mmCIF file of C-alpha atoms in Angstrom:
data_model
loop_
_atom_site.group_PDB
_atom_site.id
_atom_site.type_symbol
_atom_site.label_atom_id
_atom_site.label_comp_id
_atom_site.label_asym_id
_atom_site.label_seq_id
_atom_site.Cartn_x
_atom_site.Cartn_y
_atom_site.Cartn_z
ATOM 1 C CA MET D 17 11.035 29.787 38.093
ATOM 2 C CA ILE D 18 9.272 30.544 34.809
ATOM 3 C CA LEU D 19 12.513 31.511 33.059
ATOM 4 C CA ASP D 20 14.249 28.245 33.966
ATOM 5 C CA GLN D 21 11.486 26.264 32.221
ATOM 6 C CA PHE D 22 12.406 27.940 28.932
ATOM 7 C CA ILE D 23 16.156 27.974 29.478
ATOM 8 C CA ASP D 24 16.072 24.173 29.668
ATOM 9 C CA LYS D 25 14.411 24.042 26.220
ATOM 10 C CA HIS D 26 16.318 26.745 24.337
ATOM 11 C CA GLU D 27 20.098 26.780 24.255
ATOM 12 C CA TRP D 28 20.223 30.340 22.850
ATOM 13 C CA LEU D 29 18.180 31.595 25.818
ATOM 14 C CA LYS D 30 20.438 29.769 28.249
ATOM 15 C CA GLU D 31 23.429 31.493 26.666
ATOM 16 C CA MET D 32 21.696 34.876 26.683
ATOM 17 C CA CYS D 33 20.859 34.647 30.396
ATOM 18 C CA ARG D 34 23.967 32.874 31.629
ATOM 19 C CA ASN D 35 25.033 35.728 33.952
ATOM 20 C CA MET D 36 21.552 36.662 35.153
ATOM 21 C CA PRO D 37 21.205 36.834 38.977
ATOM 22 C CA LYS D 38 18.555 34.695 40.667
ATOM 23 C CA ASP D 39 16.661 37.717 41.976
ATOM 24 C CA ILE D 40 16.245 38.939 38.373
ATOM 25 C CA LYS D 41 15.251 35.492 37.097
ATOM 26 C CA SER D 42 12.336 35.368 39.526
ATOM 27 C CA ASN D 43 10.752 38.496 38.004
ATOM 28 C CA TRP D 44 10.083 37.186 34.496
ATOM 29 C CA LYS D 45 6.531 36.530 33.312
ATOM 30 C CA ILE D 46 5.195 34.639 30.306
ATOM 31 C CA ARG D 47 2.571 35.776 27.816
ATOM 32 C CA ASN D 48 1.062 34.027 24.785
ATOM 33 C CA TYR D 49 -0.234 35.889 21.744
ATOM 34 C CA LYS D 50 -2.654 34.723 19.059
ATOM 35 C CA ILE D 51 -2.210 35.648 15.393
ATOM 36 C CA GLY D 52 -3.007 39.346 14.958
ATOM 37 C CA GLU D 53 -2.814 40.103 18.677
ATOM 38 C CA GLN D 54 -0.892 43.213 19.627
ATOM 39 C CA VAL D 55 2.265 43.004 21.753
ATOM 40 C CA CYS D 56 2.756 46.763 21.943
ATOM 41 C CA GLU D 57 1.175 49.802 20.327
ATOM 42 C CA GLN D 58 2.981 52.649 18.622
ATOM 43 C CA ASP D 59 3.474 55.607 21.010
ATOM 44 C CA MET D 60 2.493 53.471 24.020
ATOM 45 C CA GLU D 61 4.512 53.773 27.221
ATOM 46 C CA VAL D 62 7.158 51.046 27.582
ATOM 47 C CA THR D 63 6.351 49.188 30.792
ATOM 48 C CA HIS D 64 8.153 45.930 29.953
ATOM 49 C CA PHE D 65 11.091 44.472 28.042
ATOM 50 C CA TYR D 66 10.229 41.400 25.916
ATOM 51 C CA ILE D 67 12.088 38.370 24.580
ATOM 52 C CA LEU D 68 10.386 36.390 21.819
ATOM 53 C CA VAL D 69 10.706 32.669 22.634
ATOM 54 C CA THR D 70 8.514 31.000 19.996
ATOM 55 C CA GLY D 71 6.506 32.202 17.000
ATOM 56 C CA GLU D 72 6.960 35.299 14.854
ATOM 57 C CA LEU D 73 6.168 38.998 15.304
ATOM 58 C CA ALA D 74 5.789 41.843 12.815
ATOM 59 C CA VAL D 75 7.068 45.372 13.386
ATOM 60 C CA GLU D 76 4.782 47.958 11.798
ATOM 61 C CA ARG D 77 4.895 51.734 11.485
ATOM 62 C CA GLN D 78 1.598 53.590 11.206
ATOM 63 C CA PHE D 79 1.521 57.002 9.518
ATOM 64 C CA THR D 80 -0.769 59.980 10.047
ATOM 65 C CA ASP D 81 -2.421 59.444 6.643
ATOM 66 C CA GLY D 82 -3.711 56.050 7.844
ATOM 67 C CA ASN D 83 -1.241 53.935 5.884
ATOM 68 C CA SER D 84 1.028 51.442 7.616
ATOM 69 C CA TYR D 85 4.348 49.859 6.659
ATOM 70 C CA THR D 86 5.772 46.545 7.857
ATOM 71 C CA LEU D 87 9.388 47.309 8.717
ATOM 72 C CA SER D 88 10.560 43.823 9.648
ATOM 73 C CA THR D 89 9.645 40.545 11.283
ATOM 74 C CA MET D 90 11.058 39.015 14.455
ATOM 75 C CA GLN D 91 11.997 35.403 15.107
ATOM 76 C CA PRO D 92 12.801 33.648 18.422
ATOM 77 C CA GLY D 93 15.658 35.373 20.214
ATOM 78 C CA PHE D 94 14.641 38.867 19.114
ATOM 79 C CA VAL D 95 13.819 41.429 21.787
ATOM 80 C CA VAL D 96 11.236 44.227 21.979
ATOM 81 C CA GLY D 97 11.672 47.495 23.845
ATOM 82 C CA ASP D 98 15.473 47.660 23.942
ATOM 83 C CA ILE D 99 15.792 50.808 21.807
ATOM 84 C CA GLU D 100 12.944 52.650 23.497
ATOM 85 C CA ILE D 101 14.141 51.840 27.018
ATOM 86 C CA SER D 102 17.670 53.001 26.151
ATOM 87 C CA LEU D 103 16.319 56.301 24.803
ATOM 88 C CA ASN D 104 13.606 56.644 27.482
ATOM 89 C CA MET D 105 10.950 56.883 24.762
ATOM 90 C CA HIS D 106 7.513 55.439 24.111
ATOM 91 C CA PHE D 107 7.265 52.579 21.612
ATOM 92 C CA ILE D 108 8.395 53.745 18.185
ATOM 93 C CA ASN D 109 6.422 51.101 16.263
ATOM 94 C CA ARG D 110 3.544 48.698 16.659
ATOM 95 C CA VAL D 111 4.445 45.024 17.199
ATOM 96 C CA TYR D 112 1.937 42.187 16.729
ATOM 97 C CA ALA D 113 1.924 38.413 16.298
ATOM 98 C CA ILE D 114 1.834 36.880 12.811
ATOM 99 C CA GLN D 115 2.156 33.388 14.260
ATOM 100 C CA GLN D 116 1.103 31.953 17.616
ATOM 101 C CA SER D 117 3.835 33.434 19.805
ATOM 102 C CA THR D 118 5.211 33.163 23.326
ATOM 103 C CA VAL D 119 7.212 35.952 24.930
ATOM 104 C CA LEU D 120 8.998 36.448 28.207
ATOM 105 C CA LEU D 121 8.623 39.895 29.755
ATOM 106 C CA ILE D 122 10.086 41.797 32.668
ATOM 107 C CA GLU D 123 9.298 45.251 34.084
ATOM 108 C CA THR D 124 11.315 48.085 32.595
ATOM 109 C CA LYS D 125 12.764 49.248 35.913
ATOM 110 C CA ILE D 126 14.041 45.759 36.755
ATOM 111 C CA TYR D 127 15.434 45.333 33.234
ATOM 112 C CA LYS D 128 17.388 48.603 33.510
ATOM 113 C CA ASN D 129 18.965 47.573 36.815
ATOM 114 C CA TRP D 130 19.941 44.203 35.386
ATOM 115 C CA VAL D 131 21.277 45.153 31.964
ATOM 116 C CA MET D 132 23.599 47.864 33.259
ATOM 117 C CA ASN D 133 25.323 45.251 35.430
ATOM 118 C CA ASP D 134 25.519 42.488 32.830
ATOM 119 C CA PRO D 135 28.095 43.395 30.125
ATOM 120 C CA TYR D 136 27.590 40.089 28.309
ATOM 121 C CA PHE D 137 23.841 40.588 27.872
ATOM 122 C CA LEU D 138 24.446 44.214 26.908
ATOM 123 C CA ARG D 139 26.693 42.994 24.070
ATOM 124 C CA ARG D 140 23.872 40.728 22.902
ATOM 125 C CA ILE D 141 21.493 43.695 22.885
ATOM 126 C CA ASN D 142 24.011 45.778 20.922
ATOM 127 C CA TYR D 143 24.278 42.966 18.347
ATOM 128 C CA GLN D 144 20.509 42.933 17.901
ATOM 129 C CA LEU D 145 20.439 46.707 17.592
ATOM 130 C CA ALA D 146 23.058 46.537 14.833
ATOM 131 C CA LYS D 147 20.979 43.864 13.076
ATOM 132 C CA LYS D 148 17.828 46.003 13.280
ATOM 133 C CA LEU D 149 19.691 48.994 11.855
ATOM 134 C CA TYR D 150 21.050 46.873 9.007
ATOM 135 C CA ILE D 151 17.573 45.585 8.107
ATOM 136 C CA ALA D 152 16.172 49.129 8.269
ATOM 137 C CA GLY D 153 19.007 50.342 6.025
ATOM 138 C CA GLN D 154 18.306 47.632 3.453
ATOM 139 C CA LYS D 155 14.631 48.573 3.450
ATOM 140 C CA THR D 156 15.519 52.239 2.934
ATOM 141 C CA ILE D 157 17.795 51.422 -0.014
ATOM 142 C CA SER D 158 15.074 49.279 -1.562
ATOM 143 C CA SER D 159 12.436 51.993 -1.093
ATOM 144 C CA ASN D 160 14.571 54.771 -2.544
ATOM 145 C CA PHE D 161 16.312 53.081 -5.464
ATOM 146 C CA HIS D 162 14.217 50.099 -6.602
ATOM 147 C CA THR D 163 11.069 50.305 -8.707
ATOM 148 C CA VAL D 164 7.833 48.920 -7.289
ATOM 149 C CA ARG D 165 8.009 46.095 -9.814
ATOM 150 C CA LYS D 166 11.479 45.064 -8.701
ATOM 151 C CA ARG D 167 10.504 45.193 -5.033
ATOM 152 C CA ILE D 168 7.499 42.956 -5.716
ATOM 153 C CA LEU D 169 9.655 40.532 -7.695
ATOM 154 C CA VAL D 170 12.134 40.376 -4.802
ATOM 155 C CA TYR D 171 9.192 39.656 -2.485
ATOM 156 C CA PHE D 172 8.114 36.772 -4.724
ATOM 157 C CA TYR D 173 11.707 35.554 -5.098
ATOM 158 C CA ASP D 174 12.063 35.390 -1.303
ATOM 159 C CA PHE D 175 8.884 33.304 -1.241
ATOM 160 C CA PHE D 176 10.408 30.819 -3.706
ATOM 161 C CA GLN D 177 13.405 30.378 -1.400
ATOM 162 C CA SER D 178 11.212 28.459 1.043
ATOM 163 C CA PHE D 179 11.020 25.642 -1.524
ATOM 164 C CA SER D 180 13.687 23.210 -2.609
ATOM 165 C CA SER D 181 15.542 23.718 -5.887
ATOM 166 C CA ILE D 182 13.579 20.833 -7.424
ATOM 167 C CA ALA D 183 11.054 22.070 -9.980
ATOM 168 C CA GLN D 184 7.392 21.997 -8.931
ATOM 169 C CA ASP D 185 4.138 22.209 -10.866
ATOM 170 C CA SER D 186 2.936 25.203 -8.892
ATOM 171 C CA TYR D 187 3.831 27.560 -6.062
ATOM 172 C CA VAL D 188 0.878 29.068 -4.198
ATOM 173 C CA LEU D 189 1.326 32.238 -2.149
ATOM 174 C CA VAL D 190 -1.648 33.067 0.066
ATOM 175 C CA VAL D 191 -1.516 36.787 0.736
ATOM 176 C CA SER D 192 -3.716 39.819 0.154
ATOM 177 C CA ARG D 193 -2.606 42.755 -1.939
ATOM 178 C CA GLU D 194 -3.134 44.940 1.108
ATOM 179 C CA ASP D 195 -0.601 42.853 3.043
ATOM 180 C CA ILE D 196 1.943 43.064 0.207
ATOM 181 C CA ALA D 197 1.458 46.836 0.064
ATOM 182 C CA LYS D 198 1.930 47.105 3.819
ATOM 183 C CA HIS D 199 5.069 44.967 3.701
ATOM 184 C CA LEU D 200 6.614 46.983 0.875
ATOM 185 C CA GLY D 201 5.368 50.398 1.978
ATOM 186 C CA VAL D 202 3.595 51.206 -1.286
ATOM 187 C CA SER D 203 -0.009 51.785 -2.303
ATOM 188 C CA VAL D 204 -2.415 48.965 -3.127
ATOM 189 C CA ARG D 205 -2.972 50.663 -6.486
ATOM 190 C CA SER D 206 0.730 50.201 -7.307
ATOM 191 C CA ILE D 207 0.543 46.534 -6.315
ATOM 192 C CA ASN D 208 -2.539 46.025 -8.505
ATOM 193 C CA ARG D 209 -0.824 47.626 -11.491
ATOM 194 C CA VAL D 210 2.281 45.421 -11.257
ATOM 195 C CA ILE D 211 0.305 42.229 -10.668
ATOM 196 C CA LYS D 212 -1.859 43.021 -13.701
ATOM 197 C CA ASP D 213 1.323 43.355 -15.784
ATOM 198 C CA LEU D 214 2.644 40.057 -14.403
ATOM 199 C CA LYS D 215 -0.665 38.352 -15.221
ATOM 200 C CA ASP D 216 -0.492 39.679 -18.793
ATOM 201 C CA GLU D 217 3.065 38.300 -19.021
ATOM 202 C CA LYS D 218 1.854 34.886 -17.764
ATOM 203 C CA ILE D 219 4.174 35.119 -14.749
ATOM 204 C CA VAL D 220 1.380 34.862 -12.184
ATOM 205 C CA SER D 221 -2.270 33.868 -12.052
ATOM 206 C CA VAL D 222 -4.652 34.972 -9.337
ATOM 207 C CA LYS D 223 -7.465 33.157 -7.546
ATOM 208 C CA HIS D 224 -9.005 34.961 -4.587
ATOM 209 C CA LYS D 225 -6.082 35.742 -2.241
ATOM 210 C CA ARG D 226 -3.902 33.107 -3.898
ATOM 211 C CA LEU D 227 -1.068 34.095 -6.211
ATOM 212 C CA ILE D 228 -0.153 31.055 -8.277
ATOM 213 C CA PHE D 229 3.246 30.613 -9.911
ATOM 214 C CA ASN D 230 4.906 27.826 -11.882
ATOM 215 C CA GLU D 231 8.459 26.988 -12.875
ATOM 216 C CA TYR D 232 8.278 29.432 -15.775
ATOM 217 C CA SER D 233 7.371 32.149 -13.279
ATOM 218 C CA ARG D 234 10.276 31.257 -11.035
ATOM 219 C CA ASN D 235 12.757 31.329 -13.921
ATOM 220 C CA GLN D 236 11.441 34.618 -15.358
ATOM 221 C CA ILE D 237 11.563 36.365 -11.991
ATOM 222 C CA SER D 238 15.075 35.090 -11.277
ATOM 223 C CA GLN D 239 16.225 36.159 -14.733
ATOM 224 C CA GLU D 240 14.766 39.669 -14.438
ATOM 225 C CA LEU D 241 16.327 40.223 -11.015
ATOM 226 C CA ALA D 242 19.703 39.111 -12.324
ATOM 227 C CA GLU D 243 19.689 41.744 -15.071
#
């Protein structure tokens, strides 16, 4: 079975599916997504339930004015379609791959029959739902009460966390201003204005789509966020 191939490689998946009947296991399919490829479209009918096995996905909300907002990202173990299937709705958001990704998927009707008879898996789904709501709540607080500058500084600070605490000559973030705007849910004009201020303050330099920081940048950003 396709599912068993992955269960042998991923302990978290083995734990998640420990009570799954054999007749359900045989219905899983596998799908690979390239960077930028869509997993599901906003307002599309939910025909399958998905489990992300490898890679990373982005959850994006598109608005009627043409703007879009990245709500969150998903790592292995996250699921897609749980909320919509529970509410019998179409997909609320668009989900696409930001890394090469592999997902397991099963038809909605089969998923419904399984999950209602598997209390353990249902608890796992409830945990993920709580996590999604927490992330959404944090985003809402940030949007409503933090200035654009502070939100951008937090974005840069999170980037620094991927490095060790040992000082480095430079930190290079490859990202477009459009992507930052989409992630933070603000206009590109607002991003441009803050980055211009940060350039004037010698906190960042820009080369093409590269934002270049140094140890002074890291210290100044950390200090401002601590105030």
